[in-house]
mmCIF file with all atom_site columns, C-alpha atoms in Angstrom:
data_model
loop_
_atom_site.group_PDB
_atom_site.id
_atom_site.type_symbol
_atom_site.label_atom_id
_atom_site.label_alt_id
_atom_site.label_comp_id
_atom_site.label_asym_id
_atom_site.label_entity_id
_atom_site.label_seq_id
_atom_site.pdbx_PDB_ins_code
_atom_site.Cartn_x
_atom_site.Cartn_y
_atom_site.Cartn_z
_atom_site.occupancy
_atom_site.B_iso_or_equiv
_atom_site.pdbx_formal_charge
_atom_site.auth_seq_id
_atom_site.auth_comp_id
_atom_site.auth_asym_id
_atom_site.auth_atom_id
_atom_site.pdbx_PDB_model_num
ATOM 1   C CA . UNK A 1 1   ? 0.000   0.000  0.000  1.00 0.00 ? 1   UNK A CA 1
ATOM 2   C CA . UNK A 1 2   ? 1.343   3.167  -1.058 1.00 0.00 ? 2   UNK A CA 1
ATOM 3   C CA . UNK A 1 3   ? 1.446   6.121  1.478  1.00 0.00 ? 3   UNK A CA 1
ATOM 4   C CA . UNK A 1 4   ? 3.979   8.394  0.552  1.00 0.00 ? 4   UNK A CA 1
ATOM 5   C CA . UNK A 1 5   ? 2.052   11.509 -0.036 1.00 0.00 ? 5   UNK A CA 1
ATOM 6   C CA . UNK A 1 6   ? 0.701   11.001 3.479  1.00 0.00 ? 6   UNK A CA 1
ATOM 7   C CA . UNK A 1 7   ? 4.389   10.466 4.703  1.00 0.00 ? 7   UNK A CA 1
ATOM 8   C CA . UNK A 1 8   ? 5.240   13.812 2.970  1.00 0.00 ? 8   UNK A CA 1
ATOM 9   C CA . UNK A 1 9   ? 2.226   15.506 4.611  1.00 0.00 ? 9   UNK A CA 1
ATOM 10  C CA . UNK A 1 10  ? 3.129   14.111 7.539  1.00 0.00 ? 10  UNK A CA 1
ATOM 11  C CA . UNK A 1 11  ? 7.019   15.480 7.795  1.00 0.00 ? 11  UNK A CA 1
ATOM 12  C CA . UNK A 1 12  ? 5.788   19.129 6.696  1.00 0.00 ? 12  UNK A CA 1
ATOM 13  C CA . UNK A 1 13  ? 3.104   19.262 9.428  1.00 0.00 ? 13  UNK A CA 1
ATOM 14  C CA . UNK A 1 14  ? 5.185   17.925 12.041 1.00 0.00 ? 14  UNK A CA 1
ATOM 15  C CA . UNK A 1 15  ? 7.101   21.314 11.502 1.00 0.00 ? 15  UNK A CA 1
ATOM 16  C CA . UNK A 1 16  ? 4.163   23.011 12.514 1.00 0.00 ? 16  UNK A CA 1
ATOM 17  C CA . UNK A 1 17  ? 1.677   21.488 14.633 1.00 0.00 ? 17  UNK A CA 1
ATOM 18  C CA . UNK A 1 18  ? 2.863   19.659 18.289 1.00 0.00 ? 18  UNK A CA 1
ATOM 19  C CA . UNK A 1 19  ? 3.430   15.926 17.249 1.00 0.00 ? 19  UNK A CA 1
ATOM 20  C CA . UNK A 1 20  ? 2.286   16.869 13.684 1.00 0.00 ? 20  UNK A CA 1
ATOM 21  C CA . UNK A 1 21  ? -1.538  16.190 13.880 1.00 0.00 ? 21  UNK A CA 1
ATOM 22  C CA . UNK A 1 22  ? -4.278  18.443 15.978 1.00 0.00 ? 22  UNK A CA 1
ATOM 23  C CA . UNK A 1 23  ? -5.218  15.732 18.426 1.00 0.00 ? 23  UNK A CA 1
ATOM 24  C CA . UNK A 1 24  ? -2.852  12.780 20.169 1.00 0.00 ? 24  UNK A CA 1
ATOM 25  C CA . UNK A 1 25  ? -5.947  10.239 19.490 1.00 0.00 ? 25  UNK A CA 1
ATOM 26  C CA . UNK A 1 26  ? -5.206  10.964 15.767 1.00 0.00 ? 26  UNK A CA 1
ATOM 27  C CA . UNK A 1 27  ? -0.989  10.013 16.487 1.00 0.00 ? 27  UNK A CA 1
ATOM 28  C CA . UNK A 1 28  ? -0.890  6.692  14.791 1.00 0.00 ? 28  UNK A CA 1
ATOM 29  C CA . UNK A 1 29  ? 2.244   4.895  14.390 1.00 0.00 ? 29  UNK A CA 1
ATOM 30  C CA . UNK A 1 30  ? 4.487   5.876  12.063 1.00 0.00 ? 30  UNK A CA 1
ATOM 31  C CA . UNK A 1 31  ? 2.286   8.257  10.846 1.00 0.00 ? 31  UNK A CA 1
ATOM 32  C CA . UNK A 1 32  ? -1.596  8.782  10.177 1.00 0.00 ? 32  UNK A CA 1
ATOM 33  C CA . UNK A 1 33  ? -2.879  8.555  6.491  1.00 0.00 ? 33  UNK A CA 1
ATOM 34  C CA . UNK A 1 34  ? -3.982  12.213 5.790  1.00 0.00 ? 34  UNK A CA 1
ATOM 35  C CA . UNK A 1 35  ? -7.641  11.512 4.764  1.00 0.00 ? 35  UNK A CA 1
ATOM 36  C CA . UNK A 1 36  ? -8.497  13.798 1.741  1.00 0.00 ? 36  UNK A CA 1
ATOM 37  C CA . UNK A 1 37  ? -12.248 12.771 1.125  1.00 0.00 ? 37  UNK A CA 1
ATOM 38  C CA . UNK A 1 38  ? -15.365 10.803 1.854  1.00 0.00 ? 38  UNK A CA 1
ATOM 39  C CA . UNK A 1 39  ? -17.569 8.652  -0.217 1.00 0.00 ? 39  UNK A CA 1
ATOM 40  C CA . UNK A 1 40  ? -20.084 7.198  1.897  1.00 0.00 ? 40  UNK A CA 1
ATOM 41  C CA . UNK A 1 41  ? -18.731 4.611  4.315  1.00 0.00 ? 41  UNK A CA 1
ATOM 42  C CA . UNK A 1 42  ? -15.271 5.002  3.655  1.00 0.00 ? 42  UNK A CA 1
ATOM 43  C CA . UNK A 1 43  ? -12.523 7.640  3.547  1.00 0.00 ? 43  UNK A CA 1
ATOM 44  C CA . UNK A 1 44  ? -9.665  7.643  1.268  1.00 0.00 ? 44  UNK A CA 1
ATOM 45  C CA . UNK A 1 45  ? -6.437  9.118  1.664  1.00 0.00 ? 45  UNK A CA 1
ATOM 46  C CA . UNK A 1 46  ? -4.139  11.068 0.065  1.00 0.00 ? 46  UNK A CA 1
ATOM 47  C CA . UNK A 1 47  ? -2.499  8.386  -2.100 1.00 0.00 ? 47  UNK A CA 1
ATOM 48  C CA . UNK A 1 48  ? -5.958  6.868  -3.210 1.00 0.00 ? 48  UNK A CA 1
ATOM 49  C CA . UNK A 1 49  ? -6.160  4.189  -0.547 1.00 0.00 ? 49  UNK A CA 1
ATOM 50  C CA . UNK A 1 50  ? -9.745  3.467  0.474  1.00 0.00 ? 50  UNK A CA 1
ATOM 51  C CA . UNK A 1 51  ? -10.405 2.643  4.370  1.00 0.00 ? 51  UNK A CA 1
ATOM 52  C CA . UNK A 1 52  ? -13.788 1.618  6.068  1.00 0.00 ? 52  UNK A CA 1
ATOM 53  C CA . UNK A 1 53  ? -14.345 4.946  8.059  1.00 0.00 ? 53  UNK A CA 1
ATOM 54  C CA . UNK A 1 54  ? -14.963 3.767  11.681 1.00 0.00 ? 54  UNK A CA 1
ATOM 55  C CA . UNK A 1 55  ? -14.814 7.044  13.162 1.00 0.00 ? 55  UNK A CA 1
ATOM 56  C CA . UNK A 1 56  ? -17.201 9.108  11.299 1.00 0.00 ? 56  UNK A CA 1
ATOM 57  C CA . UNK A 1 57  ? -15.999 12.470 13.207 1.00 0.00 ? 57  UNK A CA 1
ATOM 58  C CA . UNK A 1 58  ? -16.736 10.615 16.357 1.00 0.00 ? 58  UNK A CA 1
ATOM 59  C CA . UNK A 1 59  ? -20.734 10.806 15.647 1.00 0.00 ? 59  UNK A CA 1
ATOM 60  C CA . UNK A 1 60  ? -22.001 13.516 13.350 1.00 0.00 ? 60  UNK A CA 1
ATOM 61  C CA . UNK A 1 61  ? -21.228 11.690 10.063 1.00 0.00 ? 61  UNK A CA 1
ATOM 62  C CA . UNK A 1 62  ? -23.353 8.142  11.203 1.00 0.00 ? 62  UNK A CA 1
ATOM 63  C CA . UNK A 1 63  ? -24.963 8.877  7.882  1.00 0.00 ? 63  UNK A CA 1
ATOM 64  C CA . UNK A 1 64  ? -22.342 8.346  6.041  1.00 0.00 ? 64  UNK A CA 1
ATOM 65  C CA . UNK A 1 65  ? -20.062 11.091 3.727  1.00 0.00 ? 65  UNK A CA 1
ATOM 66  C CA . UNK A 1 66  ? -22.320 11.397 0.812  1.00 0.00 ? 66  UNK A CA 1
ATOM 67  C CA . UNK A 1 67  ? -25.398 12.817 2.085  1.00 0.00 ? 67  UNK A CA 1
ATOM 68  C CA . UNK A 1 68  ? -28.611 12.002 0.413  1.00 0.00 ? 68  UNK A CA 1
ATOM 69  C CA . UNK A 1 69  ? -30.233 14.766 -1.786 1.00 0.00 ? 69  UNK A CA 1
ATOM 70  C CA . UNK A 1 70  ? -33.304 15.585 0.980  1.00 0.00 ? 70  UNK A CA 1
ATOM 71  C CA . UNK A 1 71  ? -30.067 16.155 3.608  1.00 0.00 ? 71  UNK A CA 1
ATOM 72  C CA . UNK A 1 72  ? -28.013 18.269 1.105  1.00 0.00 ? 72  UNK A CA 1
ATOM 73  C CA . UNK A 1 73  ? -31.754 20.922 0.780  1.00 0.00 ? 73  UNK A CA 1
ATOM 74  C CA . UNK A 1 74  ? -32.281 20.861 4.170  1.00 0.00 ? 74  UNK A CA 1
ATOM 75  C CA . UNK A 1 75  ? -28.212 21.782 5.175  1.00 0.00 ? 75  UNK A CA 1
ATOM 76  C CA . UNK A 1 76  ? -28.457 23.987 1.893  1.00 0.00 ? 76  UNK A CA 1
ATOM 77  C CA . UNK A 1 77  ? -32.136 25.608 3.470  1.00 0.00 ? 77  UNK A CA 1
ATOM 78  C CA . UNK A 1 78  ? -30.676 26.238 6.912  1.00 0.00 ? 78  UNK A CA 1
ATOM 79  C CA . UNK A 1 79  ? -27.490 27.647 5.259  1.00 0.00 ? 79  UNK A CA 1
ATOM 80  C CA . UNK A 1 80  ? -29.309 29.888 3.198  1.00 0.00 ? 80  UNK A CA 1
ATOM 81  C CA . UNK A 1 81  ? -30.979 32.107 6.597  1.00 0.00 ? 81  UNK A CA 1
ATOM 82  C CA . UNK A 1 82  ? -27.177 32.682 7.750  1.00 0.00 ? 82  UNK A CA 1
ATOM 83  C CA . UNK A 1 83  ? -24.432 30.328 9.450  1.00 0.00 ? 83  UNK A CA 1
ATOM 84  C CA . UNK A 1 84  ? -24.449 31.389 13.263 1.00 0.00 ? 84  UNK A CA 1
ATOM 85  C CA . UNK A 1 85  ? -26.115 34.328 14.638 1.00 0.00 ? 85  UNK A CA 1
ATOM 86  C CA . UNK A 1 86  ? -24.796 33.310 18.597 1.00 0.00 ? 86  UNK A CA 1
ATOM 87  C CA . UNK A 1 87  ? -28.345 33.935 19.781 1.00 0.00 ? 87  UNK A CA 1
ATOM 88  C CA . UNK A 1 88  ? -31.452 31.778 20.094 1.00 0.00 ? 88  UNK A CA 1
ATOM 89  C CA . UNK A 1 89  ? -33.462 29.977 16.982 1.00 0.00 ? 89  UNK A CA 1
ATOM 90  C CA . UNK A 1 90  ? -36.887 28.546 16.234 1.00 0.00 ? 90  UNK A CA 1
ATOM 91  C CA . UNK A 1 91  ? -34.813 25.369 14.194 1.00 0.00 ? 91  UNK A CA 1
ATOM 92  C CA . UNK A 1 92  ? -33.004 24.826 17.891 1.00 0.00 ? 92  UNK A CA 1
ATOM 93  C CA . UNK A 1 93  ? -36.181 24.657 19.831 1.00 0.00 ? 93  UNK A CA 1
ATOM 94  C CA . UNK A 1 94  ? -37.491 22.654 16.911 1.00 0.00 ? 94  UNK A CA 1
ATOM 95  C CA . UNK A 1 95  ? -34.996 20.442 17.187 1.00 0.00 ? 95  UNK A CA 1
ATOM 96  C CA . UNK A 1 96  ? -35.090 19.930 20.951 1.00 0.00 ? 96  UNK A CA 1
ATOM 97  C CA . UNK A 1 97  ? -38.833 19.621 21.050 1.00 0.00 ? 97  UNK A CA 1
ATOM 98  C CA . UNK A 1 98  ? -38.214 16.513 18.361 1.00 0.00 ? 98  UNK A CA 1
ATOM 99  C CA . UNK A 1 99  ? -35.341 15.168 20.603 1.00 0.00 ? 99  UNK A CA 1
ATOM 100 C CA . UNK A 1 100 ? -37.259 14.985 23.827 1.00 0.00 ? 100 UNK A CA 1
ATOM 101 C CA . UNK A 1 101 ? -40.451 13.585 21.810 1.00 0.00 ? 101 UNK A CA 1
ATOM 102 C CA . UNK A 1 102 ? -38.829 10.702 20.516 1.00 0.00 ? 102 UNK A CA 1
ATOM 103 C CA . UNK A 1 103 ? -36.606 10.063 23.422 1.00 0.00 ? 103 UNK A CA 1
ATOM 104 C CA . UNK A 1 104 ? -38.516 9.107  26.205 1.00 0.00 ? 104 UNK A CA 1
ATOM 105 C CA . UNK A 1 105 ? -35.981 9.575  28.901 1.00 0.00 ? 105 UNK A CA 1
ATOM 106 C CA . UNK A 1 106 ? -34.967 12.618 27.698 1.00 0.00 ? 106 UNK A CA 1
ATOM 107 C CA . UNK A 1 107 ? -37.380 15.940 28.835 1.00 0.00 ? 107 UNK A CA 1
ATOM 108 C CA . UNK A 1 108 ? -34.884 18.434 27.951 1.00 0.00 ? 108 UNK A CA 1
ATOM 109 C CA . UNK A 1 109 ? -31.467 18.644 26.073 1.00 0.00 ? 109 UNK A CA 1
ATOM 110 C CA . UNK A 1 110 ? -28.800 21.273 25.632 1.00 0.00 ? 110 UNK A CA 1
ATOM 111 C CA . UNK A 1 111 ? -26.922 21.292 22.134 1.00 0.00 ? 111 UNK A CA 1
ATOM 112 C CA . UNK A 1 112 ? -23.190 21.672 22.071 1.00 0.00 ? 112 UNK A CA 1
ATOM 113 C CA . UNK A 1 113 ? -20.359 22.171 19.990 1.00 0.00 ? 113 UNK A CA 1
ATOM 114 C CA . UNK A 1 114 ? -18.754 18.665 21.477 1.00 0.00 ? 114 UNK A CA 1
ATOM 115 C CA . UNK A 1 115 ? -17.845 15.522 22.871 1.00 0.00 ? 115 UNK A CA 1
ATOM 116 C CA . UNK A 1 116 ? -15.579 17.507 25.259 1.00 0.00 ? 116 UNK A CA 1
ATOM 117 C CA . UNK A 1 117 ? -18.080 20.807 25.907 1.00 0.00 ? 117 UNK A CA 1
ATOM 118 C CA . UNK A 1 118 ? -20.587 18.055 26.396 1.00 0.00 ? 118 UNK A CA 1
ATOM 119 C CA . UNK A 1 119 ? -18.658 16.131 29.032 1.00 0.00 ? 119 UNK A CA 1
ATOM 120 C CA . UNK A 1 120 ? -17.826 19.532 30.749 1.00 0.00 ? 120 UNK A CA 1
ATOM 121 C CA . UNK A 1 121 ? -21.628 20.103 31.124 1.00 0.00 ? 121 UNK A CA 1
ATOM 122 C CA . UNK A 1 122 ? -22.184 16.601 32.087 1.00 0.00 ? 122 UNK A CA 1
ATOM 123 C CA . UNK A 1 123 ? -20.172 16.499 34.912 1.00 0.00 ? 123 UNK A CA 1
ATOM 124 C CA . UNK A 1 124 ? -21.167 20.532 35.727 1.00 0.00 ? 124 UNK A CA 1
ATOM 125 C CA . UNK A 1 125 ? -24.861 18.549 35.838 1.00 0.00 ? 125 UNK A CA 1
ATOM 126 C CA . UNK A 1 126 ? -23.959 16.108 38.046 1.00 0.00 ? 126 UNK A CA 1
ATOM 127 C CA . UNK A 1 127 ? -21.728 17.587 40.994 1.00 0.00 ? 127 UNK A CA 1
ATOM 128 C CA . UNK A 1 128 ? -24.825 20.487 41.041 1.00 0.00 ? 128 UNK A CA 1
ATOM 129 C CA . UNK A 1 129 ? -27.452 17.849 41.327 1.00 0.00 ? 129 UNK A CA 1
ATOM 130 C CA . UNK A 1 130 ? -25.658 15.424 43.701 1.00 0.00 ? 130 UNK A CA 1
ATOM 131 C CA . UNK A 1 131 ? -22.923 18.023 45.634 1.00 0.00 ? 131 UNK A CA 1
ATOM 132 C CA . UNK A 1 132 ? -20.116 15.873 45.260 1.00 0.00 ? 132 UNK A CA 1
ATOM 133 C CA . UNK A 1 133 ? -17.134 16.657 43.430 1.00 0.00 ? 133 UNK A CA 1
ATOM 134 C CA . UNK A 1 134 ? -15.480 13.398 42.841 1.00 0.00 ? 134 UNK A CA 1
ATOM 135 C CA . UNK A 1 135 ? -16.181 11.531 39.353 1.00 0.00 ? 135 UNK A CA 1
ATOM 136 C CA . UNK A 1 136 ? -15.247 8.599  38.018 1.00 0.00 ? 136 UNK A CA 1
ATOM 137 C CA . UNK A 1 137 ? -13.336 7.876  34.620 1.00 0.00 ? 137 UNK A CA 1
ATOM 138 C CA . UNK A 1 138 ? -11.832 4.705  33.249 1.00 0.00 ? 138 UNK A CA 1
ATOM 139 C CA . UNK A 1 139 ? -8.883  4.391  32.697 1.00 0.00 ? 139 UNK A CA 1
ATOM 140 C CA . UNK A 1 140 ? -7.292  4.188  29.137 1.00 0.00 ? 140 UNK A CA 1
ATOM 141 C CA . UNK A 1 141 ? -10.971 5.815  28.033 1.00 0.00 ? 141 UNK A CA 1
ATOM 142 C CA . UNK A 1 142 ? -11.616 9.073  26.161 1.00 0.00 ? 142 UNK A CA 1
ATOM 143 C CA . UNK A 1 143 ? -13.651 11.602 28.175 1.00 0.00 ? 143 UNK A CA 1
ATOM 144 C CA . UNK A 1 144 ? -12.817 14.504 26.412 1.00 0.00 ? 144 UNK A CA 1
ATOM 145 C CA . UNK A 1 145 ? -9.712  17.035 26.581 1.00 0.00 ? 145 UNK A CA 1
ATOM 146 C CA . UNK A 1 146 ? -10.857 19.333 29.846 1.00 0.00 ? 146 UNK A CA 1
ATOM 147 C CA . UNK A 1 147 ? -8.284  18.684 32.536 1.00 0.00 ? 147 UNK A CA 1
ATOM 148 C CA . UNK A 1 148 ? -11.552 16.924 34.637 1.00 0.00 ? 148 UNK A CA 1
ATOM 149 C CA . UNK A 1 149 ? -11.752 13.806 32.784 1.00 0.00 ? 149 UNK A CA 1
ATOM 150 C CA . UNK A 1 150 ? -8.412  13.825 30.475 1.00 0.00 ? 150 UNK A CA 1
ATOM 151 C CA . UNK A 1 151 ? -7.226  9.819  31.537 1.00 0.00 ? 151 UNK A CA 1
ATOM 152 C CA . UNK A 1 152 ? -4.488  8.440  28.849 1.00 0.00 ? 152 UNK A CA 1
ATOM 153 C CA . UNK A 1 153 ? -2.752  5.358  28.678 1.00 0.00 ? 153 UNK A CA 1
ATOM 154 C CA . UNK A 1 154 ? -3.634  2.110  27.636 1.00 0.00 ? 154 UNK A CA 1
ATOM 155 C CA . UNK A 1 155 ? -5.026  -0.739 29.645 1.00 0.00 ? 155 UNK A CA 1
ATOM 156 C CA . UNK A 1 156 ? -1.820  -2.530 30.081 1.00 0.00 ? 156 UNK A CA 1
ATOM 157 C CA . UNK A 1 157 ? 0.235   0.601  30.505 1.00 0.00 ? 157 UNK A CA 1
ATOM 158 C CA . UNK A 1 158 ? -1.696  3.776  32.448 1.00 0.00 ? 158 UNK A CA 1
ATOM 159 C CA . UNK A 1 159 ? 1.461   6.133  32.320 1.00 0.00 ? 159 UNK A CA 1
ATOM 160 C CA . UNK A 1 160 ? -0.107  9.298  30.611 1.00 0.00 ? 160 UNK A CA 1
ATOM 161 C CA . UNK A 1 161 ? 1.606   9.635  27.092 1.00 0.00 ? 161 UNK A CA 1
ATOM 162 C CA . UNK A 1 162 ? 3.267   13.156 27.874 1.00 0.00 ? 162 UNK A CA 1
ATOM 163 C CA . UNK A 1 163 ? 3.726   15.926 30.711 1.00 0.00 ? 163 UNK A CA 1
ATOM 164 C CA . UNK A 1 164 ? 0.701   17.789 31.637 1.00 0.00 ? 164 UNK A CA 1
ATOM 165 C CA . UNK A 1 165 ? -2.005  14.973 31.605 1.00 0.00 ? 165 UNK A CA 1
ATOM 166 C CA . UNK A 1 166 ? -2.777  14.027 35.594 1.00 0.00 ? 166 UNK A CA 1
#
Protein backbone atom coordinates (compact mmCIF):
# COMPACT_ATOMS: atom_id res chain seq x y z
CA UNK A 1 0.00 0.00 0.00
CA UNK A 2 1.34 3.17 -1.06
CA UNK A 3 1.45 6.12 1.48
CA UNK A 4 3.98 8.39 0.55
CA UNK A 5 2.05 11.51 -0.04
CA UNK A 6 0.70 11.00 3.48
CA UNK A 7 4.39 10.47 4.70
CA UNK A 8 5.24 13.81 2.97
CA UNK A 9 2.23 15.51 4.61
CA UNK A 10 3.13 14.11 7.54
CA UNK A 11 7.02 15.48 7.79
CA UNK A 12 5.79 19.13 6.70
CA UNK A 13 3.10 19.26 9.43
CA UNK A 14 5.18 17.92 12.04
CA UNK A 15 7.10 21.31 11.50
CA UNK A 16 4.16 23.01 12.51
CA UNK A 17 1.68 21.49 14.63
CA UNK A 18 2.86 19.66 18.29
CA UNK A 19 3.43 15.93 17.25
CA UNK A 20 2.29 16.87 13.68
CA UNK A 21 -1.54 16.19 13.88
CA UNK A 22 -4.28 18.44 15.98
CA UNK A 23 -5.22 15.73 18.43
CA UNK A 24 -2.85 12.78 20.17
CA UNK A 25 -5.95 10.24 19.49
CA UNK A 26 -5.21 10.96 15.77
CA UNK A 27 -0.99 10.01 16.49
CA UNK A 28 -0.89 6.69 14.79
CA UNK A 29 2.24 4.90 14.39
CA UNK A 30 4.49 5.88 12.06
CA UNK A 31 2.29 8.26 10.85
CA UNK A 32 -1.60 8.78 10.18
CA UNK A 33 -2.88 8.55 6.49
CA UNK A 34 -3.98 12.21 5.79
CA UNK A 35 -7.64 11.51 4.76
CA UNK A 36 -8.50 13.80 1.74
CA UNK A 37 -12.25 12.77 1.13
CA UNK A 38 -15.37 10.80 1.85
CA UNK A 39 -17.57 8.65 -0.22
CA UNK A 40 -20.08 7.20 1.90
CA UNK A 41 -18.73 4.61 4.31
CA UNK A 42 -15.27 5.00 3.65
CA UNK A 43 -12.52 7.64 3.55
CA UNK A 44 -9.67 7.64 1.27
CA UNK A 45 -6.44 9.12 1.66
CA UNK A 46 -4.14 11.07 0.06
CA UNK A 47 -2.50 8.39 -2.10
CA UNK A 48 -5.96 6.87 -3.21
CA UNK A 49 -6.16 4.19 -0.55
CA UNK A 50 -9.74 3.47 0.47
CA UNK A 51 -10.40 2.64 4.37
CA UNK A 52 -13.79 1.62 6.07
CA UNK A 53 -14.34 4.95 8.06
CA UNK A 54 -14.96 3.77 11.68
CA UNK A 55 -14.81 7.04 13.16
CA UNK A 56 -17.20 9.11 11.30
CA UNK A 57 -16.00 12.47 13.21
CA UNK A 58 -16.74 10.61 16.36
CA UNK A 59 -20.73 10.81 15.65
CA UNK A 60 -22.00 13.52 13.35
CA UNK A 61 -21.23 11.69 10.06
CA UNK A 62 -23.35 8.14 11.20
CA UNK A 63 -24.96 8.88 7.88
CA UNK A 64 -22.34 8.35 6.04
CA UNK A 65 -20.06 11.09 3.73
CA UNK A 66 -22.32 11.40 0.81
CA UNK A 67 -25.40 12.82 2.09
CA UNK A 68 -28.61 12.00 0.41
CA UNK A 69 -30.23 14.77 -1.79
CA UNK A 70 -33.30 15.58 0.98
CA UNK A 71 -30.07 16.15 3.61
CA UNK A 72 -28.01 18.27 1.10
CA UNK A 73 -31.75 20.92 0.78
CA UNK A 74 -32.28 20.86 4.17
CA UNK A 75 -28.21 21.78 5.17
CA UNK A 76 -28.46 23.99 1.89
CA UNK A 77 -32.14 25.61 3.47
CA UNK A 78 -30.68 26.24 6.91
CA UNK A 79 -27.49 27.65 5.26
CA UNK A 80 -29.31 29.89 3.20
CA UNK A 81 -30.98 32.11 6.60
CA UNK A 82 -27.18 32.68 7.75
CA UNK A 83 -24.43 30.33 9.45
CA UNK A 84 -24.45 31.39 13.26
CA UNK A 85 -26.11 34.33 14.64
CA UNK A 86 -24.80 33.31 18.60
CA UNK A 87 -28.34 33.93 19.78
CA UNK A 88 -31.45 31.78 20.09
CA UNK A 89 -33.46 29.98 16.98
CA UNK A 90 -36.89 28.55 16.23
CA UNK A 91 -34.81 25.37 14.19
CA UNK A 92 -33.00 24.83 17.89
CA UNK A 93 -36.18 24.66 19.83
CA UNK A 94 -37.49 22.65 16.91
CA UNK A 95 -35.00 20.44 17.19
CA UNK A 96 -35.09 19.93 20.95
CA UNK A 97 -38.83 19.62 21.05
CA UNK A 98 -38.21 16.51 18.36
CA UNK A 99 -35.34 15.17 20.60
CA UNK A 100 -37.26 14.98 23.83
CA UNK A 101 -40.45 13.59 21.81
CA UNK A 102 -38.83 10.70 20.52
CA UNK A 103 -36.61 10.06 23.42
CA UNK A 104 -38.52 9.11 26.21
CA UNK A 105 -35.98 9.58 28.90
CA UNK A 106 -34.97 12.62 27.70
CA UNK A 107 -37.38 15.94 28.83
CA UNK A 108 -34.88 18.43 27.95
CA UNK A 109 -31.47 18.64 26.07
CA UNK A 110 -28.80 21.27 25.63
CA UNK A 111 -26.92 21.29 22.13
CA UNK A 112 -23.19 21.67 22.07
CA UNK A 113 -20.36 22.17 19.99
CA UNK A 114 -18.75 18.66 21.48
CA UNK A 115 -17.85 15.52 22.87
CA UNK A 116 -15.58 17.51 25.26
CA UNK A 117 -18.08 20.81 25.91
CA UNK A 118 -20.59 18.06 26.40
CA UNK A 119 -18.66 16.13 29.03
CA UNK A 120 -17.83 19.53 30.75
CA UNK A 121 -21.63 20.10 31.12
CA UNK A 122 -22.18 16.60 32.09
CA UNK A 123 -20.17 16.50 34.91
CA UNK A 124 -21.17 20.53 35.73
CA UNK A 125 -24.86 18.55 35.84
CA UNK A 126 -23.96 16.11 38.05
CA UNK A 127 -21.73 17.59 40.99
CA UNK A 128 -24.82 20.49 41.04
CA UNK A 129 -27.45 17.85 41.33
CA UNK A 130 -25.66 15.42 43.70
CA UNK A 131 -22.92 18.02 45.63
CA UNK A 132 -20.12 15.87 45.26
CA UNK A 133 -17.13 16.66 43.43
CA UNK A 134 -15.48 13.40 42.84
CA UNK A 135 -16.18 11.53 39.35
CA UNK A 136 -15.25 8.60 38.02
CA UNK A 137 -13.34 7.88 34.62
CA UNK A 138 -11.83 4.71 33.25
CA UNK A 139 -8.88 4.39 32.70
CA UNK A 140 -7.29 4.19 29.14
CA UNK A 141 -10.97 5.82 28.03
CA UNK A 142 -11.62 9.07 26.16
CA UNK A 143 -13.65 11.60 28.18
CA UNK A 144 -12.82 14.50 26.41
CA UNK A 145 -9.71 17.03 26.58
CA UNK A 146 -10.86 19.33 29.85
CA UNK A 147 -8.28 18.68 32.54
CA UNK A 148 -11.55 16.92 34.64
CA UNK A 149 -11.75 13.81 32.78
CA UNK A 150 -8.41 13.82 30.47
CA UNK A 151 -7.23 9.82 31.54
CA UNK A 152 -4.49 8.44 28.85
CA UNK A 153 -2.75 5.36 28.68
CA UNK A 154 -3.63 2.11 27.64
CA UNK A 155 -5.03 -0.74 29.65
CA UNK A 156 -1.82 -2.53 30.08
CA UNK A 157 0.23 0.60 30.50
CA UNK A 158 -1.70 3.78 32.45
CA UNK A 159 1.46 6.13 32.32
CA UNK A 160 -0.11 9.30 30.61
CA UNK A 161 1.61 9.63 27.09
CA UNK A 162 3.27 13.16 27.87
CA UNK A 163 3.73 15.93 30.71
CA UNK A 164 0.70 17.79 31.64
CA UNK A 165 -2.01 14.97 31.60
CA UNK A 166 -2.78 14.03 35.59
Amino acid sequence: MNRSTSRDLYDRALDVLPGGVNSSVRATRPYPAFVERGDGAHVIDADGNRYVDYVMGYGPLLLGHDLPESVRAAVQSTLSGGPMYGAPTEIEVELAEFVARHVPSVEMCRFVNSGTEATVSAVRLARGYTGREKIVVMQGGYHGAQESTLVEGASDDPRPSSPGIP
